[in-house]
Amino acid sequence: MMTSQHNQAAWLQAGSVPCEPMPYGRPYRLVLLGPPGAGKGTQAELLTRTLGTCHLSTGELFRAAKCETNPSPALRAALDAMHRGELVADEVAVELVRERSRCLCCRGGFLLDGFPRTLAQAEALDGILTDLGLSLDLVLNYEVSLEEVVARLSGRRTCPVCQKVYHVTTRPPRVEDICDGCGAALVQRDDDRPESIRVRMQAYEASTRPLAAYYARAGKLVSVPAVGTPGEILNRSLQVIKAQPSFATWSGQPVGKAGPGD
Ligand code: AP5
């Protein structure tokens, strides 16, 4: 189980909140790649529980920023782009991550979800990690068909308070439309409208898919078929992680059933 020392607020509030994770064995520094709806957030949540790493999602940063009462012009432009399903400007995304360098240095390691998303962001991440004296261990590339993506996104429901992700048929909450964790009413993300999904898929094809070749050249890429239940995909992910020589000291255990609805 994820320890109570993981504090997502440390990521959301740029490291101003203490977070003391307990890594299981060595820290893992991983990037999760894949199209919208591939299940990166779902896998990040499950991997976090198993590896003891922190889940760092740039999409969650932007969703949290929607609550700001007086957003800067750059942030307002970013939120408008997100609403349309477009990518936020590289400089905004990179600066948000750079401001959170403390989270990248975390002794629990990190699971970056949604960053990098462009070649410029990948190069910026390399630079940030080099400055911090760190390197990326592995990039997990989740592969799934467009048909499955559309089915997953159109049925997704999210808790606006604790960010837990559900699906109306494949991962329903115990009580319809109510978060199991905190009891809040679940919502549908505004970028899960069909017109935004279309734009997000185009942005993925044009800007993010090429990152697979970038990380393959760096010898960091492993592909994970994202079909089956979240628990099956988790076990597949853990198997590829365990297979890396650099993870010989891995001390976690693949889990058979990862949680309700999995
Ligand atoms: P972000 O939040 O990162 O969205 P995304 O990459 O489009 O990914 P999603 O969150 O939609 O999907 P996911 O792969 O996490 O799938 P999930 O686990 O939820 O970014 C949102 C926006 O912010 C971007 O469009 C952009 O505007 C902006 N942004 C963020 N980062 C940026 C950056 N670095 N640069 C520029 N702009 C940036 O699963 C989906 C559904 O499927 C859920 O309902 C889930 O329950 C279900 N599901 C999961 N796994 C399975 C399974 N195995 N079987 C059946 N159902 C499943």
PDB file of C-alpha atoms and ligand atoms in Angstrom:
ATOM      1  CA  MET A   1       0.000   0.000   0.000  1.00  0.00           C
ATOM      2  CA  MET A   2       1.047   3.567  -0.577  1.00  0.00           C
ATOM      3  CA  THR A   3       2.358   5.034   2.656  1.00  0.00           C
ATOM      4  CA  SER A   4       0.655   7.988   4.287  1.00  0.00           C
ATOM      5  CA  GLN A   5       3.938   9.894   3.931  1.00  0.00           C
ATOM      6  CA  HIS A   6       3.244  10.403   0.193  1.00  0.00           C
ATOM      7  CA  ASN A   7       1.770  13.833  -0.023  1.00  0.00           C
ATOM      8  CA  GLN A   8       0.369  14.785  -3.421  1.00  0.00           C
ATOM      9  CA  ALA A   9       0.147  18.372  -2.125  1.00  0.00           C
ATOM     10  CA  ALA A  10       3.958  18.547  -2.297  1.00  0.00           C
ATOM     11  CA  TRP A  11       3.682  18.170  -6.085  1.00  0.00           C
ATOM     12  CA  LEU A  12       0.619  20.355  -6.501  1.00  0.00           C
ATOM     13  CA  GLN A  13       2.087  23.154  -4.362  1.00  0.00           C
ATOM     14  CA  ALA A  14       5.636  23.118  -5.786  1.00  0.00           C
ATOM     15  CA  GLY A  15       7.307  21.228  -2.969  1.00  0.00           C
ATOM     16  CA  SER A  16       6.342  23.655  -0.206  1.00  0.00           C
ATOM     17  CA  VAL A  17       4.600  20.817   1.654  1.00  0.00           C
ATOM     18  CA  PRO A  18       6.681  18.072   3.324  1.00  0.00           C
ATOM     19  CA  CYS A  19       6.527  14.596   1.801  1.00  0.00           C
ATOM     20  CA  GLU A  20       8.458  11.659   3.209  1.00  0.00           C
ATOM     21  CA  PRO A  21       7.934   8.610   1.040  1.00  0.00           C
ATOM     22  CA  MET A  22       9.263   5.164   1.910  1.00  0.00           C
ATOM     23  CA  PRO A  23      10.635   3.575  -1.275  1.00  0.00           C
ATOM     24  CA  TYR A  24      10.472  -0.201  -1.401  1.00  0.00           C
ATOM     25  CA  GLY A  25      14.111  -0.962  -2.159  1.00  0.00           C
ATOM     26  CA  ARG A  26      15.746   1.506  -4.525  1.00  0.00           C
ATOM     27  CA  PRO A  27      14.005   4.621  -5.912  1.00  0.00           C
ATOM     28  CA  TYR A  28      12.513   4.255  -9.409  1.00  0.00           C
ATOM     29  CA  ARG A  29      12.603   7.167 -11.840  1.00  0.00           C
ATOM     30  CA  LEU A  30      10.116   6.364 -14.556  1.00  0.00           C
ATOM     31  CA  VAL A  31       8.192   8.142 -17.329  1.00  0.00           C
ATOM     32  CA  LEU A  32       4.802   6.813 -18.462  1.00  0.00           C
ATOM     33  CA  LEU A  33       4.069   7.434 -22.156  1.00  0.00           C
ATOM     34  CA  GLY A  34       0.957   6.612 -24.143  1.00  0.00           C
ATOM     35  CA  PRO A  35      -2.076   8.183 -25.791  1.00  0.00           C
ATOM     36  CA  PRO A  36      -4.841   9.924 -23.829  1.00  0.00           C
ATOM     37  CA  GLY A  37      -6.893   7.269 -22.068  1.00  0.00           C
ATOM     38  CA  ALA A  38      -4.243   4.551 -22.323  1.00  0.00           C
ATOM     39  CA  GLY A  39      -4.502   4.191 -18.545  1.00  0.00           C
ATOM     40  CA  LYS A  40      -1.324   6.041 -17.508  1.00  0.00           C
ATOM     41  CA  GLY A  41      -2.999   7.629 -14.476  1.00  0.00           C
ATOM     42  CA  THR A  42      -4.556   4.305 -13.465  1.00  0.00           C
ATOM     43  CA  GLN A  43      -1.222   2.492 -13.779  1.00  0.00           C
ATOM     44  CA  ALA A  44       0.598   5.304 -11.973  1.00  0.00           C
ATOM     45  CA  GLU A  45      -1.780   4.937  -9.035  1.00  0.00           C
ATOM     46  CA  LEU A  46      -1.205   1.148  -8.916  1.00  0.00           C
ATOM     47  CA  LEU A  47       2.570   1.359  -9.483  1.00  0.00           C
ATOM     48  CA  THR A  48       2.845   3.965  -6.731  1.00  0.00           C
ATOM     49  CA  ARG A  49       1.277   1.537  -4.260  1.00  0.00           C
ATOM     50  CA  THR A  50       3.639  -1.246  -5.310  1.00  0.00           C
ATOM     51  CA  LEU A  51       6.933   0.606  -5.805  1.00  0.00           C
ATOM     52  CA  GLY A  52       6.592   3.353  -3.192  1.00  0.00           C
ATOM     53  CA  THR A  53       7.244   6.097  -5.758  1.00  0.00           C
ATOM     54  CA  CYS A  54       5.426   9.429  -6.129  1.00  0.00           C
ATOM     55  CA  HIS A  55       2.952  10.013  -8.984  1.00  0.00           C
ATOM     56  CA  LEU A  56       3.727  13.329 -10.685  1.00  0.00           C
ATOM     57  CA  SER A  57       1.047  14.278 -13.231  1.00  0.00           C
ATOM     58  CA  THR A  58       1.222  17.549 -15.159  1.00  0.00           C
ATOM     59  CA  GLY A  59      -2.449  17.164 -16.182  1.00  0.00           C
ATOM     60  CA  GLU A  60      -3.360  17.177 -12.477  1.00  0.00           C
ATOM     61  CA  LEU A  61      -1.307  20.346 -11.993  1.00  0.00           C
ATOM     62  CA  PHE A  62      -3.342  22.102 -14.671  1.00  0.00           C
ATOM     63  CA  ARG A  63      -6.641  20.774 -13.330  1.00  0.00           C
ATOM     64  CA  ALA A  64      -5.696  21.986  -9.822  1.00  0.00           C
ATOM     65  CA  ALA A  65      -4.732  25.387 -11.269  1.00  0.00           C
ATOM     66  CA  LYS A  66      -8.314  25.827 -12.524  1.00  0.00           C
ATOM     67  CA  CYS A  67      -9.254  26.748  -8.940  1.00  0.00           C
ATOM     68  CA  GLU A  68      -6.893  29.738  -8.890  1.00  0.00           C
ATOM     69  CA  THR A  69      -8.892  32.914  -8.398  1.00  0.00           C
ATOM     70  CA  ASN A  70      -6.457  35.233 -10.176  1.00  0.00           C
ATOM     71  CA  PRO A  71      -4.554  33.195 -12.799  1.00  0.00           C
ATOM     72  CA  SER A  72      -1.654  34.806 -14.686  1.00  0.00           C
ATOM     73  CA  PRO A  73      -2.184  35.404 -18.435  1.00  0.00           C
ATOM     74  CA  ALA A  74       0.138  32.438 -19.163  1.00  0.00           C
ATOM     75  CA  LEU A  75      -1.865  30.151 -16.899  1.00  0.00           C
ATOM     76  CA  ARG A  76      -5.173  31.363 -18.374  1.00  0.00           C
ATOM     77  CA  ALA A  77      -3.864  30.608 -21.887  1.00  0.00           C
ATOM     78  CA  ALA A  78      -2.727  27.170 -20.681  1.00  0.00           C
ATOM     79  CA  LEU A  79      -6.156  26.359 -19.252  1.00  0.00           C
ATOM     80  CA  ASP A  80      -7.893  27.505 -22.445  1.00  0.00           C
ATOM     81  CA  ALA A  81      -5.586  25.253 -24.508  1.00  0.00           C
ATOM     82  CA  MET A  82      -6.316  22.335 -22.202  1.00  0.00           C
ATOM     83  CA  HIS A  83     -10.060  22.890 -22.486  1.00  0.00           C
ATOM     84  CA  ARG A  84      -9.777  22.675 -26.282  1.00  0.00           C
ATOM     85  CA  GLY A  85      -7.695  19.489 -25.970  1.00  0.00           C
ATOM     86  CA  GLU A  86      -4.512  21.169 -27.230  1.00  0.00           C
ATOM     87  CA  LEU A  87      -1.126  20.937 -25.581  1.00  0.00           C
ATOM     88  CA  VAL A  88      -0.114  23.678 -23.183  1.00  0.00           C
ATOM     89  CA  ALA A  89       2.929  25.710 -24.305  1.00  0.00           C
ATOM     90  CA  ASP A  90       6.231  23.923 -23.668  1.00  0.00           C
ATOM     91  CA  GLU A  91       7.685  26.768 -21.623  1.00  0.00           C
ATOM     92  CA  VAL A  92       4.709  26.705 -19.215  1.00  0.00           C
ATOM     93  CA  ALA A  93       4.834  22.910 -18.782  1.00  0.00           C
ATOM     94  CA  VAL A  94       8.634  22.862 -18.359  1.00  0.00           C
ATOM     95  CA  GLU A  95       8.595  25.717 -15.850  1.00  0.00           C
ATOM     96  CA  LEU A  96       5.962  23.945 -13.738  1.00  0.00           C
ATOM     97  CA  VAL A  97       8.147  20.844 -13.585  1.00  0.00           C
ATOM     98  CA  ARG A  98      11.336  22.821 -12.963  1.00  0.00           C
ATOM     99  CA  GLU A  99       9.644  24.592 -10.015  1.00  0.00           C
ATOM    100  CA  ARG A 100       9.013  21.130  -8.575  1.00  0.00           C
ATOM    101  CA  SER A 101      12.593  19.863  -8.795  1.00  0.00           C
ATOM    102  CA  ARG A 102      12.343  18.871  -5.127  1.00  0.00           C
ATOM    103  CA  CYS A 103       9.791  16.233  -6.117  1.00  0.00           C
ATOM    104  CA  LEU A 104      12.177  14.892  -8.791  1.00  0.00           C
ATOM    105  CA  CYS A 105      14.918  14.553  -6.131  1.00  0.00           C
ATOM    106  CA  CYS A 106      12.554  12.664  -3.826  1.00  0.00           C
ATOM    107  CA  ARG A 107      14.129   9.575  -2.239  1.00  0.00           C
ATOM    108  CA  GLY A 108      11.050   7.634  -3.308  1.00  0.00           C
ATOM    109  CA  GLY A 109      11.830   8.366  -6.979  1.00  0.00           C
ATOM    110  CA  PHE A 110       9.065   9.466  -9.339  1.00  0.00           C
ATOM    111  CA  LEU A 111       6.526   8.355 -11.922  1.00  0.00           C
ATOM    112  CA  LEU A 112       6.111  11.184 -14.431  1.00  0.00           C
ATOM    113  CA  ASP A 113       2.661  10.976 -16.077  1.00  0.00           C
ATOM    114  CA  GLY A 114       1.912  13.395 -18.940  1.00  0.00           C
ATOM    115  CA  PHE A 115       5.409  14.906 -19.031  1.00  0.00           C
ATOM    116  CA  PRO A 116       7.340  15.039 -21.279  1.00  0.00           C
ATOM    117  CA  ARG A 117       4.891  15.330 -24.156  1.00  0.00           C
ATOM    118  CA  THR A 118       7.030  16.929 -26.846  1.00  0.00           C
ATOM    119  CA  LEU A 119      10.629  16.610 -27.978  1.00  0.00           C
ATOM    120  CA  ALA A 120      11.406  20.029 -26.466  1.00  0.00           C
ATOM    121  CA  GLN A 121      10.010  18.868 -23.105  1.00  0.00           C
ATOM    122  CA  ALA A 122      12.008  15.619 -23.258  1.00  0.00           C
ATOM    123  CA  GLU A 123      15.215  17.563 -23.873  1.00  0.00           C
ATOM    124  CA  ALA A 124      14.321  19.975 -21.066  1.00  0.00           C
ATOM    125  CA  LEU A 125      13.722  17.038 -18.707  1.00  0.00           C
ATOM    126  CA  ASP A 126      17.120  15.577 -19.610  1.00  0.00           C
ATOM    127  CA  GLY A 127      18.684  18.957 -18.728  1.00  0.00           C
ATOM    128  CA  ILE A 128      16.797  19.277 -15.421  1.00  0.00           C
ATOM    129  CA  LEU A 129      17.779  15.745 -14.365  1.00  0.00           C
ATOM    130  CA  THR A 130      21.428  16.305 -15.363  1.00  0.00           C
ATOM    131  CA  ASP A 131      21.496  19.496 -13.263  1.00  0.00           C
ATOM    132  CA  LEU A 132      20.104  17.484 -10.343  1.00  0.00           C
ATOM    133  CA  GLY A 133      22.641  14.685 -10.854  1.00  0.00           C
ATOM    134  CA  LEU A 134      19.884  12.192 -11.667  1.00  0.00           C
ATOM    135  CA  SER A 135      18.991  10.055 -14.648  1.00  0.00           C
ATOM    136  CA  LEU A 136      15.852   8.445 -15.926  1.00  0.00           C
ATOM    137  CA  ASP A 137      15.670   4.682 -15.390  1.00  0.00           C
ATOM    138  CA  LEU A 138      12.973   3.640 -17.821  1.00  0.00           C
ATOM    139  CA  VAL A 139      10.128   4.865 -20.043  1.00  0.00           C
ATOM    140  CA  LEU A 140       7.034   2.647 -20.123  1.00  0.00           C
ATOM    141  CA  ASN A 141       5.136   3.136 -23.368  1.00  0.00           C
ATOM    142  CA  TYR A 142       1.502   1.987 -23.024  1.00  0.00           C
ATOM    143  CA  GLU A 143       0.090   0.839 -26.366  1.00  0.00           C
ATOM    144  CA  VAL A 144      -3.637   0.659 -27.013  1.00  0.00           C
ATOM    145  CA  SER A 145      -6.011   0.992 -29.986  1.00  0.00           C
ATOM    146  CA  LEU A 146      -7.916   4.188 -30.812  1.00  0.00           C
ATOM    147  CA  GLU A 147     -11.226   2.328 -30.391  1.00  0.00           C
ATOM    148  CA  GLU A 148     -10.287   1.350 -26.821  1.00  0.00           C
ATOM    149  CA  VAL A 149      -9.103   4.901 -26.047  1.00  0.00           C
ATOM    150  CA  VAL A 150     -12.473   6.352 -27.060  1.00  0.00           C
ATOM    151  CA  ALA A 151     -14.333   3.745 -24.941  1.00  0.00           C
ATOM    152  CA  ARG A 152     -12.148   4.475 -21.920  1.00  0.00           C
ATOM    153  CA  LEU A 153     -12.332   8.264 -22.140  1.00  0.00           C
ATOM    154  CA  SER A 154     -16.061   8.476 -22.757  1.00  0.00           C
ATOM    155  CA  GLY A 155     -16.766   6.364 -19.627  1.00  0.00           C
ATOM    156  CA  ARG A 156     -14.211   8.012 -17.372  1.00  0.00           C
ATOM    157  CA  ARG A 157     -15.354   9.707 -14.170  1.00  0.00           C
ATOM    158  CA  THR A 158     -12.959  11.553 -11.865  1.00  0.00           C
ATOM    159  CA  CYS A 159     -13.106  12.694  -8.267  1.00  0.00           C
ATOM    160  CA  PRO A 160     -12.581  16.475  -8.264  1.00  0.00           C
ATOM    161  CA  VAL A 161     -11.305  16.326  -4.662  1.00  0.00           C
ATOM    162  CA  CYS A 162      -8.841  13.400  -4.427  1.00  0.00           C
ATOM    163  CA  GLN A 163      -8.407  12.886  -8.232  1.00  0.00           C
ATOM    164  CA  LYS A 164      -9.177   9.152  -8.092  1.00  0.00           C
ATOM    165  CA  VAL A 165     -10.133   7.871 -11.545  1.00  0.00           C
ATOM    166  CA  TYR A 166     -13.095   5.550 -12.271  1.00  0.00           C
ATOM    167  CA  HIS A 167     -14.843   4.129 -15.318  1.00  0.00           C
ATOM    168  CA  VAL A 168     -18.613   3.678 -15.478  1.00  0.00           C
ATOM    169  CA  THR A 169     -18.337   0.030 -16.548  1.00  0.00           C
ATOM    170  CA  THR A 170     -14.757  -1.215 -16.082  1.00  0.00           C
ATOM    171  CA  ARG A 171     -13.907   0.480 -12.777  1.00  0.00           C
ATOM    172  CA  PRO A 172     -17.129   1.726 -11.201  1.00  0.00           C
ATOM    173  CA  PRO A 173     -17.289   3.241  -7.717  1.00  0.00           C
ATOM    174  CA  ARG A 174     -19.121   1.245  -5.016  1.00  0.00           C
ATOM    175  CA  VAL A 175     -21.949   3.823  -5.039  1.00  0.00           C
ATOM    176  CA  GLU A 176     -22.850   5.274  -8.442  1.00  0.00           C
ATOM    177  CA  ASP A 177     -21.169   8.640  -9.111  1.00  0.00           C
ATOM    178  CA  ILE A 178     -19.685   8.873  -5.589  1.00  0.00           C
ATOM    179  CA  CYS A 179     -15.946   8.614  -4.858  1.00  0.00           C
ATOM    180  CA  ASP A 180     -15.084   5.513  -2.799  1.00  0.00           C
ATOM    181  CA  GLY A 181     -12.200   7.356  -1.181  1.00  0.00           C
ATOM    182  CA  CYS A 182     -13.637  10.707  -0.073  1.00  0.00           C
ATOM    183  CA  GLY A 183     -17.374  10.630  -0.838  1.00  0.00           C
ATOM    184  CA  ALA A 184     -17.318  13.551  -3.316  1.00  0.00           C
ATOM    185  CA  ALA A 185     -19.609  13.559  -6.371  1.00  0.00           C
ATOM    186  CA  LEU A 186     -17.709  12.287  -9.435  1.00  0.00           C
ATOM    187  CA  VAL A 187     -17.434  14.469 -12.550  1.00  0.00           C
ATOM    188  CA  GLN A 188     -16.676  13.996 -16.230  1.00  0.00           C
ATOM    189  CA  ARG A 189     -13.531  15.878 -17.314  1.00  0.00           C
ATOM    190  CA  ASP A 190     -14.382  18.730 -19.679  1.00  0.00           C
ATOM    191  CA  ASP A 191     -11.659  17.573 -22.107  1.00  0.00           C
ATOM    192  CA  ASP A 192     -13.370  14.175 -22.393  1.00  0.00           C
ATOM    193  CA  ARG A 193     -15.958  15.690 -24.782  1.00  0.00           C
ATOM    194  CA  PRO A 194     -15.756  14.062 -28.254  1.00  0.00           C
ATOM    195  CA  GLU A 195     -14.428  17.237 -29.946  1.00  0.00           C
ATOM    196  CA  SER A 196     -11.626  17.596 -27.347  1.00  0.00           C
ATOM    197  CA  ILE A 197     -10.749  13.893 -27.533  1.00  0.00           C
ATOM    198  CA  ARG A 198     -10.230  14.299 -31.287  1.00  0.00           C
ATOM    199  CA  VAL A 199      -7.858  17.249 -30.779  1.00  0.00           C
ATOM    200  CA  ARG A 200      -5.988  15.433 -27.984  1.00  0.00           C
ATOM    201  CA  MET A 201      -5.433  12.390 -30.201  1.00  0.00           C
ATOM    202  CA  GLN A 202      -4.087  14.652 -32.986  1.00  0.00           C
ATOM    203  CA  ALA A 203      -1.735  16.341 -30.509  1.00  0.00           C
ATOM    204  CA  TYR A 204      -0.584  12.933 -29.318  1.00  0.00           C
ATOM    205  CA  GLU A 205       0.126  11.678 -32.849  1.00  0.00           C
ATOM    206  CA  ALA A 206       1.967  14.859 -33.894  1.00  0.00           C
ATOM    207  CA  SER A 207       3.942  15.672 -30.748  1.00  0.00           C
ATOM    208  CA  THR A 208       4.057  12.803 -28.261  1.00  0.00           C
ATOM    209  CA  ARG A 209       4.253   9.615 -30.296  1.00  0.00           C
ATOM    210  CA  PRO A 210       7.706  10.646 -31.684  1.00  0.00           C
ATOM    211  CA  LEU A 211       9.048  10.505 -28.111  1.00  0.00           C
ATOM    212  CA  ALA A 212       8.990   6.710 -28.289  1.00  0.00           C
ATOM    213  CA  ALA A 213      11.786   6.850 -30.910  1.00  0.00           C
ATOM    214  CA  TYR A 214      13.677   9.434 -28.827  1.00  0.00           C
ATOM    215  CA  TYR A 215      13.689   7.176 -25.767  1.00  0.00           C
ATOM    216  CA  ALA A 216      14.302   4.035 -27.818  1.00  0.00           C
ATOM    217  CA  ARG A 217      17.493   5.656 -29.132  1.00  0.00           C
ATOM    218  CA  ALA A 218      18.488   6.382 -25.528  1.00  0.00           C
ATOM    219  CA  GLY A 219      17.922   2.695 -24.696  1.00  0.00           C
ATOM    220  CA  LYS A 220      15.242   3.560 -22.116  1.00  0.00           C
ATOM    221  CA  LEU A 221      12.004   2.552 -23.850  1.00  0.00           C
ATOM    222  CA  VAL A 222       9.942  -0.538 -23.104  1.00  0.00           C
ATOM    223  CA  SER A 223       6.528  -1.124 -24.672  1.00  0.00           C
ATOM    224  CA  VAL A 224       3.669  -2.434 -22.570  1.00  0.00           C
ATOM    225  CA  PRO A 225       0.448  -3.626 -24.261  1.00  0.00           C
ATOM    226  CA  ALA A 226      -2.274  -1.725 -22.373  1.00  0.00           C
ATOM    227  CA  VAL A 227      -5.021  -4.278 -22.991  1.00  0.00           C
ATOM    228  CA  GLY A 228      -6.732  -6.352 -20.323  1.00  0.00           C
ATOM    229  CA  THR A 229      -7.639  -5.334 -16.784  1.00  0.00           C
ATOM    230  CA  PRO A 230      -5.642  -2.666 -14.908  1.00  0.00           C
ATOM    231  CA  GLY A 231      -4.323  -5.445 -12.624  1.00  0.00           C
ATOM    232  CA  GLU A 232      -3.073  -7.451 -15.628  1.00  0.00           C
ATOM    233  CA  ILE A 233      -1.399  -4.371 -17.120  1.00  0.00           C
ATOM    234  CA  LEU A 234       0.161  -3.595 -13.741  1.00  0.00           C
ATOM    235  CA  ASN A 235       1.682  -7.063 -13.555  1.00  0.00           C
ATOM    236  CA  ARG A 236       2.982  -6.678 -17.130  1.00  0.00           C
ATOM    237  CA  SER A 237       4.540  -3.339 -16.146  1.00  0.00           C
ATOM    238  CA  LEU A 238       6.182  -4.843 -13.065  1.00  0.00           C
ATOM    239  CA  GLN A 239       7.564  -7.708 -15.141  1.00  0.00           C
ATOM    240  CA  VAL A 240       9.278  -5.336 -17.594  1.00  0.00           C
ATOM    241  CA  ILE A 241      10.605  -3.221 -14.726  1.00  0.00           C
ATOM    242  CA  LYS A 242      11.946  -6.319 -12.970  1.00  0.00           C
ATOM    243  CA  ALA A 243      13.590  -7.503 -16.198  1.00  0.00           C
ATOM    244  CA  GLN A 244      15.901  -4.460 -16.289  1.00  0.00           C
ATOM    245  CA  PRO A 245      19.398  -5.333 -15.028  1.00  0.00           C
ATOM    246  CA  SER A 246      19.534  -1.959 -13.235  1.00  0.00           C
ATOM    247  CA  PHE A 247      16.524  -3.001 -11.128  1.00  0.00           C
ATOM    248  CA  ALA A 248      18.139  -6.156  -9.777  1.00  0.00           C
ATOM    249  CA  THR A 249      17.438  -5.012  -6.215  1.00  0.00           C
ATOM    250  CA  TRP A 250      13.707  -4.657  -6.862  1.00  0.00           C
ATOM    251  CA  SER A 251      11.930  -5.716  -3.689  1.00  0.00           C
ATOM    252  CA  GLY A 252       8.215  -5.328  -4.464  1.00  0.00           C
ATOM    253  CA  GLN A 253       5.842  -8.091  -5.495  1.00  0.00           C
ATOM    254  CA  PRO A 254       3.498  -8.190  -8.483  1.00  0.00           C
ATOM    255  CA  VAL A 255      -0.060  -8.160  -7.210  1.00  0.00           C
ATOM    256  CA  GLY A 256      -2.857 -10.435  -8.442  1.00  0.00           C
ATOM    257  CA  LYS A 257      -5.712  -8.059  -7.761  1.00  0.00           C
ATOM    258  CA  ALA A 258      -4.879  -4.432  -7.285  1.00  0.00           C
ATOM    259  CA  GLY A 259      -8.070  -2.979  -5.872  1.00  0.00           C
ATOM    260  CA  PRO A 260     -11.810  -2.546  -6.259  1.00  0.00           C
ATOM    261  CA  GLY A 261     -12.978  -2.744  -9.848  1.00  0.00           C
ATOM    262  CA  ASP A 262      -9.574  -3.761 -11.162  1.00  0.00           C
TER     263      ASP A 262
HETATM  264  P1  AP5 B   1      -3.436  14.514 -18.825  1.00  0.00           P
HETATM  265  O1  AP5 B   1      -4.218  14.595 -17.593  1.00  0.00           O
HETATM  266  O2  AP5 B   1      -2.026  14.081 -18.763  1.00  0.00           O
HETATM  267  O3  AP5 B   1      -4.285  13.675 -19.872  1.00  0.00           O
HETATM  268  P2  AP5 B   1      -3.893  12.572 -20.974  1.00  0.00           P
HETATM  269  O4  AP5 B   1      -2.458  12.340 -21.246  1.00  0.00           O
HETATM  270  O5  AP5 B   1      -4.734  12.924 -22.118  1.00  0.00           O
HETATM  271  O6  AP5 B   1      -4.213  11.272 -20.305  1.00  0.00           O
HETATM  272  P3  AP5 B   1      -5.523  10.959 -19.588  1.00  0.00           P
HETATM  273  O7  AP5 B   1      -5.474  11.471 -18.175  1.00  0.00           O
HETATM  274  O8  AP5 B   1      -6.699  11.394 -20.432  1.00  0.00           O
HETATM  275  O9  AP5 B   1      -5.545   9.381 -19.669  1.00  0.00           O
HETATM  276  P4  AP5 B   1      -4.704   8.291 -18.903  1.00  0.00           P
HETATM  277  O10 AP5 B   1      -3.785   7.631 -19.861  1.00  0.00           O
HETATM  278  O11 AP5 B   1      -4.117   8.817 -17.629  1.00  0.00           O
HETATM  279  O12 AP5 B   1      -5.873   7.264 -18.603  1.00  0.00           O
HETATM  280  P5  AP5 B   1      -6.672   6.964 -17.239  1.00  0.00           P
HETATM  281  O13 AP5 B   1      -5.817   6.171 -16.298  1.00  0.00           O
HETATM  282  O14 AP5 B   1      -7.344   8.183 -16.714  1.00  0.00           O
HETATM  283  O15 AP5 B   1      -3.412  15.944 -19.566  1.00  0.00           O
HETATM  284  C1  AP5 B   1      -4.605  16.681 -19.765  1.00  0.00           C
HETATM  285  C2  AP5 B   1      -4.293  17.934 -20.583  1.00  0.00           C
HETATM  286  O16 AP5 B   1      -3.363  18.778 -19.871  1.00  0.00           O
HETATM  287  C3  AP5 B   1      -3.632  17.701 -21.954  1.00  0.00           C
HETATM  288  O17 AP5 B   1      -4.567  17.426 -22.959  1.00  0.00           O
HETATM  289  C4  AP5 B   1      -2.913  19.063 -22.158  1.00  0.00           C
HETATM  290  O18 AP5 B   1      -3.821  20.051 -22.565  1.00  0.00           O
HETATM  291  C5  AP5 B   1      -2.444  19.407 -20.759  1.00  0.00           C
HETATM  292  N1  AP5 B   1      -1.090  18.915 -20.467  1.00  0.00           N
HETATM  293  C6  AP5 B   1      -0.754  18.034 -19.478  1.00  0.00           C
HETATM  294  N2  AP5 B   1       0.559  17.826 -19.463  1.00  0.00           N
HETATM  295  C7  AP5 B   1       1.077  18.587 -20.463  1.00  0.00           C
HETATM  296  C8  AP5 B   1       2.396  18.785 -20.962  1.00  0.00           C
HETATM  297  N3  AP5 B   1       3.437  18.149 -20.410  1.00  0.00           N
HETATM  298  N4  AP5 B   1       2.564  19.621 -22.006  1.00  0.00           N
HETATM  299  C9  AP5 B   1       1.534  20.247 -22.569  1.00  0.00           C
HETATM  300  N5  AP5 B   1       0.255  20.100 -22.165  1.00  0.00           N
HETATM  301  C10 AP5 B   1       0.030  19.279 -21.109  1.00  0.00           C
HETATM  302  O19 AP5 B   1      -7.765   5.949 -17.828  1.00  0.00           O
HETATM  303  C11 AP5 B   1      -8.784   6.424 -18.712  1.00  0.00           C
HETATM  304  C12 AP5 B   1     -10.110   5.696 -18.377  1.00  0.00           C
HETATM  305  O20 AP5 B   1      -9.964   4.311 -18.719  1.00  0.00           O
HETATM  306  C13 AP5 B   1     -10.496   5.725 -16.897  1.00  0.00           C
HETATM  307  O21 AP5 B   1     -11.890   5.804 -16.805  1.00  0.00           O
HETATM  308  C14 AP5 B   1     -10.013   4.370 -16.352  1.00  0.00           C
HETATM  309  O22 AP5 B   1     -10.780   3.922 -15.243  1.00  0.00           O
HETATM  310  C15 AP5 B   1     -10.191   3.470 -17.571  1.00  0.00           C
HETATM  311  N6  AP5 B   1      -9.189   2.433 -17.648  1.00  0.00           N
HETATM  312  C16 AP5 B   1      -7.877   2.518 -17.311  1.00  0.00           C
HETATM  313  N7  AP5 B   1      -7.265   1.350 -17.544  1.00  0.00           N
HETATM  314  C17 AP5 B   1      -8.235   0.516 -18.067  1.00  0.00           C
HETATM  315  C18 AP5 B   1      -8.228  -0.833 -18.516  1.00  0.00           C
HETATM  316  N8  AP5 B   1      -7.127  -1.567 -18.493  1.00  0.00           N
HETATM  317  N9  AP5 B   1      -9.380  -1.374 -19.002  1.00  0.00           N
HETATM  318  C19 AP5 B   1     -10.531  -0.647 -19.044  1.00  0.00           C
HETATM  319  N10 AP5 B   1     -10.599   0.644 -18.600  1.00  0.00           N
HETATM  320  C20 AP5 B   1      -9.459   1.203 -18.129  1.00  0.00           C
END
